[in-house]
Amino acid sequence: MRITILCVGRVKEKYFAGAISEYMKRLTRYCRPEIIEVPDEKTPENAPPAVEQKIRETEGARLIGKMSPDAYRVALAIDGKMLSSEELSGFLSERMVRGVSHLEFLIGGSLGLSEEVLRKADFRLSFSRMTFPHQLMRVILLEQVYRGFKIMAGEPYHK
């Protein structure tokens, strides 16, 4: 299975980059992981809602331009469905059984995903009602996908 994380912006902090690199390496045992980044837009301080909307749309158009036509798309969205680690493992397993060979996880920039990107998603996944920095979200997502594959394989993993 191919797992793509399609996201807005670059990871700037070395500690996030190190964790991302480690989980990408671990995941190669179970799938073909990749990260595709699109440029983010500078958000002015105290930007009015119309400016924020335009930024989401611009970043969203960039994400859409990189989407794979054959992928099953999972948007990370605060209003999405929350799953336990075991449920996420089941979700991954079920997609594989149904013949899905490419999962694409969509992570927006600091303002989130555009409505158009959300409409193109096959599933909306939430990790919490809290807001996380989009760079940290990559680490959390990768760790949970890795954990999901470990659970699926019946392999031990720390709790």
PDB file of N, CA, C and O in Angstrom, residues 25-57:
ATOM      1  N   LYS A  25      10.984   6.017   8.039  1.00  0.00           N
ATOM      2  CA  LYS A  25      11.872   4.857   7.921  1.00  0.00           C
ATOM      3  C   LYS A  25      11.190   3.601   8.463  1.00  0.00           C
ATOM      4  O   LYS A  25      11.206   2.550   7.832  1.00  0.00           O
ATOM      5  N   ARG A  26      10.559   3.705   9.634  1.00  0.00           N
ATOM      6  CA  ARG A  26       9.871   2.555  10.230  1.00  0.00           C
ATOM      7  C   ARG A  26       8.730   2.061   9.344  1.00  0.00           C
ATOM      8  O   ARG A  26       8.472   0.862   9.257  1.00  0.00           O
ATOM      9  N   LEU A  27       8.018   2.984   8.723  1.00  0.00           N
ATOM     10  CA  LEU A  27       6.858   2.613   7.911  1.00  0.00           C
ATOM     11  C   LEU A  27       7.224   1.840   6.651  1.00  0.00           C
ATOM     12  O   LEU A  27       6.396   1.099   6.117  1.00  0.00           O
ATOM     13  N   THR A  28       8.456   1.978   6.173  1.00  0.00           N
ATOM     14  CA  THR A  28       8.835   1.296   4.932  1.00  0.00           C
ATOM     15  C   THR A  28       8.715  -0.223   5.057  1.00  0.00           C
ATOM     16  O   THR A  28       8.632  -0.917   4.049  1.00  0.00           O
ATOM     17  N   ARG A  29       8.675  -0.737   6.252  1.00  0.00           N
ATOM     18  CA  ARG A  29       8.489  -2.172   6.471  1.00  0.00           C
ATOM     19  C   ARG A  29       7.068  -2.616   6.118  1.00  0.00           C
ATOM     20  O   ARG A  29       6.845  -3.783   5.805  1.00  0.00           O
ATOM     21  N   TYR A  30       6.115  -1.695   6.181  1.00  0.00           N
ATOM     22  CA  TYR A  30       4.703  -2.026   6.007  1.00  0.00           C
ATOM     23  C   TYR A  30       4.064  -1.431   4.755  1.00  0.00           C
ATOM     24  O   TYR A  30       3.035  -1.927   4.291  1.00  0.00           O
ATOM     25  N   CYS A  31       4.610  -0.339   4.263  1.00  0.00           N
ATOM     26  CA  CYS A  31       3.983   0.361   3.143  1.00  0.00           C
ATOM     27  C   CYS A  31       5.033   1.209   2.425  1.00  0.00           C
ATOM     28  O   CYS A  31       6.196   1.224   2.821  1.00  0.00           O
ATOM     29  N   ARG A  32       4.581   1.903   1.400  1.00  0.00           N
ATOM     30  CA  ARG A  32       5.464   2.838   0.691  1.00  0.00           C
ATOM     31  C   ARG A  32       5.039   4.263   1.072  1.00  0.00           C
ATOM     32  O   ARG A  32       4.145   4.847   0.448  1.00  0.00           O
ATOM     33  N   PRO A  33       5.675   4.821   2.099  1.00  0.00           N
ATOM     34  CA  PRO A  33       5.271   6.165   2.545  1.00  0.00           C
ATOM     35  C   PRO A  33       5.967   7.267   1.749  1.00  0.00           C
ATOM     36  O   PRO A  33       7.102   7.103   1.293  1.00  0.00           O
ATOM     37  N   GLU A  34       5.260   8.363   1.596  1.00  0.00           N
ATOM     38  CA  GLU A  34       5.861   9.548   0.977  1.00  0.00           C
ATOM     39  C   GLU A  34       5.177  10.787   1.535  1.00  0.00           C
ATOM     40  O   GLU A  34       4.035  10.734   1.986  1.00  0.00           O
ATOM     41  N   ILE A  35       5.915  11.881   1.518  1.00  0.00           N
ATOM     42  CA  ILE A  35       5.372  13.177   1.920  1.00  0.00           C
ATOM     43  C   ILE A  35       5.529  14.120   0.740  1.00  0.00           C
ATOM     44  O   ILE A  35       6.607  14.229   0.165  1.00  0.00           O
ATOM     45  N   ILE A  36       4.429  14.769   0.384  1.00  0.00           N
ATOM     46  CA  ILE A  36       4.448  15.785  -0.657  1.00  0.00           C
ATOM     47  C   ILE A  36       4.034  17.095  -0.004  1.00  0.00           C
ATOM     48  O   ILE A  36       2.964  17.182   0.607  1.00  0.00           O
ATOM     49  N   GLU A  37       4.895  18.077  -0.125  1.00  0.00           N
ATOM     50  CA  GLU A  37       4.626  19.394   0.467  1.00  0.00           C
ATOM     51  C   GLU A  37       4.305  20.398  -0.630  1.00  0.00           C
ATOM     52  O   GLU A  37       4.911  20.365  -1.703  1.00  0.00           O
ATOM     53  N   VAL A  38       3.348  21.259  -0.332  1.00  0.00           N
ATOM     54  CA  VAL A  38       3.069  22.397  -1.209  1.00  0.00           C
ATOM     55  C   VAL A  38       3.362  23.666  -0.407  1.00  0.00           C
ATOM     56  O   VAL A  38       3.271  23.661   0.821  1.00  0.00           O
ATOM     57  N   PRO A  39       3.725  24.747  -1.091  1.00  0.00           N
ATOM     58  CA  PRO A  39       4.053  25.984  -0.361  1.00  0.00           C
ATOM     59  C   PRO A  39       2.862  26.538   0.418  1.00  0.00           C
ATOM     60  O   PRO A  39       1.719  26.438  -0.019  1.00  0.00           O
ATOM     61  N   ASP A  40       3.173  27.121   1.579  1.00  0.00           N
ATOM     62  CA  ASP A  40       2.137  27.800   2.350  1.00  0.00           C
ATOM     63  C   ASP A  40       2.151  29.278   2.015  1.00  0.00           C
ATOM     64  O   ASP A  40       3.078  29.779   1.397  1.00  0.00           O
ATOM     65  N   GLU A  41       1.103  29.955   2.421  1.00  0.00           N
ATOM     66  CA  GLU A  41       0.971  31.396   2.222  1.00  0.00           C
ATOM     67  C   GLU A  41       1.247  32.102   3.540  1.00  0.00           C
ATOM     68  O   GLU A  41       0.873  31.599   4.604  1.00  0.00           O
ATOM     69  N   LYS A  42       1.865  33.232   3.476  1.00  0.00           N
ATOM     70  CA  LYS A  42       2.097  34.044   4.668  1.00  0.00           C
ATOM     71  C   LYS A  42       0.754  34.611   5.119  1.00  0.00           C
ATOM     72  O   LYS A  42       0.020  35.200   4.336  1.00  0.00           O
ATOM     73  N   THR A  43       0.439  34.392   6.399  1.00  0.00           N
ATOM     74  CA  THR A  43      -0.805  34.923   6.956  1.00  0.00           C
ATOM     75  C   THR A  43      -0.486  36.188   7.746  1.00  0.00           C
ATOM     76  O   THR A  43       0.248  36.137   8.734  1.00  0.00           O
ATOM     77  N   PRO A  44      -1.038  37.316   7.324  1.00  0.00           N
ATOM     78  CA  PRO A  44      -0.795  38.560   8.056  1.00  0.00           C
ATOM     79  C   PRO A  44      -1.390  38.509   9.468  1.00  0.00           C
ATOM     80  O   PRO A  44      -2.392  37.821   9.700  1.00  0.00           O
ATOM     81  N   GLU A  45      -0.764  39.207  10.398  1.00  0.00           N
ATOM     82  CA  GLU A  45      -1.305  39.325  11.760  1.00  0.00           C
ATOM     83  C   GLU A  45      -2.699  39.932  11.683  1.00  0.00           C
ATOM     84  O   GLU A  45      -2.944  40.853  10.909  1.00  0.00           O
ATOM     85  N   ASN A  46      -3.626  39.401  12.470  1.00  0.00           N
ATOM     86  CA  ASN A  46      -5.004  39.900  12.529  1.00  0.00           C
ATOM     87  C   ASN A  46      -5.668  39.976  11.155  1.00  0.00           C
ATOM     88  O   ASN A  46      -6.376  40.945  10.860  1.00  0.00           O
ATOM     89  N   ALA A  47      -5.411  38.976  10.332  1.00  0.00           N
ATOM     90  CA  ALA A  47      -6.007  38.949   8.990  1.00  0.00           C
ATOM     91  C   ALA A  47      -7.522  38.832   9.105  1.00  0.00           C
ATOM     92  O   ALA A  47      -8.029  38.050   9.912  1.00  0.00           O
ATOM     93  N   PRO A  48      -8.252  39.597   8.300  1.00  0.00           N
ATOM     94  CA  PRO A  48      -9.711  39.484   8.308  1.00  0.00           C
ATOM     95  C   PRO A  48     -10.134  38.124   7.732  1.00  0.00           C
ATOM     96  O   PRO A  48      -9.376  37.483   6.992  1.00  0.00           O
ATOM     97  N   PRO A  49     -11.351  37.686   8.051  1.00  0.00           N
ATOM     98  CA  PRO A  49     -11.818  36.376   7.568  1.00  0.00           C
ATOM     99  C   PRO A  49     -11.716  36.199   6.050  1.00  0.00           C
ATOM    100  O   PRO A  49     -11.398  35.107   5.583  1.00  0.00           O
ATOM    101  N   ALA A  50     -11.947  37.250   5.296  1.00  0.00           N
ATOM    102  CA  ALA A  50     -11.882  37.142   3.830  1.00  0.00           C
ATOM    103  C   ALA A  50     -10.453  36.816   3.369  1.00  0.00           C
ATOM    104  O   ALA A  50     -10.266  36.040   2.422  1.00  0.00           O
ATOM    105  N   VAL A  51      -9.472  37.391   4.031  1.00  0.00           N
ATOM    106  CA  VAL A  51      -8.066  37.118   3.687  1.00  0.00           C
ATOM    107  C   VAL A  51      -7.716  35.681   4.072  1.00  0.00           C
ATOM    108  O   VAL A  51      -7.065  34.957   3.307  1.00  0.00           O
ATOM    109  N   GLU A  52      -8.159  35.263   5.254  1.00  0.00           N
ATOM    110  CA  GLU A  52      -7.911  33.883   5.672  1.00  0.00           C
ATOM    111  C   GLU A  52      -8.553  32.893   4.701  1.00  0.00           C
ATOM    112  O   GLU A  52      -7.955  31.871   4.360  1.00  0.00           O
ATOM    113  N   GLN A  53      -9.766  33.203   4.248  1.00  0.00           N
ATOM    114  CA  GLN A  53     -10.464  32.351   3.287  1.00  0.00           C
ATOM    115  C   GLN A  53      -9.666  32.245   1.993  1.00  0.00           C
ATOM    116  O   GLN A  53      -9.511  31.161   1.430  1.00  0.00           O
ATOM    117  N   LYS A  54      -9.166  33.355   1.520  1.00  0.00           N
ATOM    118  CA  LYS A  54      -8.376  33.381   0.278  1.00  0.00           C
ATOM    119  C   LYS A  54      -7.105  32.551   0.434  1.00  0.00           C
ATOM    120  O   LYS A  54      -6.720  31.820  -0.488  1.00  0.00           O
ATOM    121  N   ILE A  55      -6.463  32.629   1.601  1.00  0.00           N
ATOM    122  CA  ILE A  55      -5.253  31.842   1.859  1.00  0.00           C
ATOM    123  C   ILE A  55      -5.588  30.348   1.826  1.00  0.00           C
ATOM    124  O   ILE A  55      -4.875  29.556   1.196  1.00  0.00           O
ATOM    125  N   ARG A  56      -6.683  29.951   2.500  1.00  0.00           N
ATOM    126  CA  ARG A  56      -7.101  28.538   2.478  1.00  0.00           C
ATOM    127  C   ARG A  56      -7.365  28.072   1.046  1.00  0.00           C
ATOM    128  O   ARG A  56      -6.987  26.962   0.656  1.00  0.00           O
ATOM    129  N   GLU A  57      -8.017  28.918   0.256  1.00  0.00           N
ATOM    130  CA  GLU A  57      -8.322  28.558  -1.133  1.00  0.00           C
ATOM    131  C   GLU A  57      -7.051  28.415  -1.962  1.00  0.00           C
ATOM    132  O   GLU A  57      -6.934  27.484  -2.771  1.00  0.00           O
TER     133      GLU A  57
END
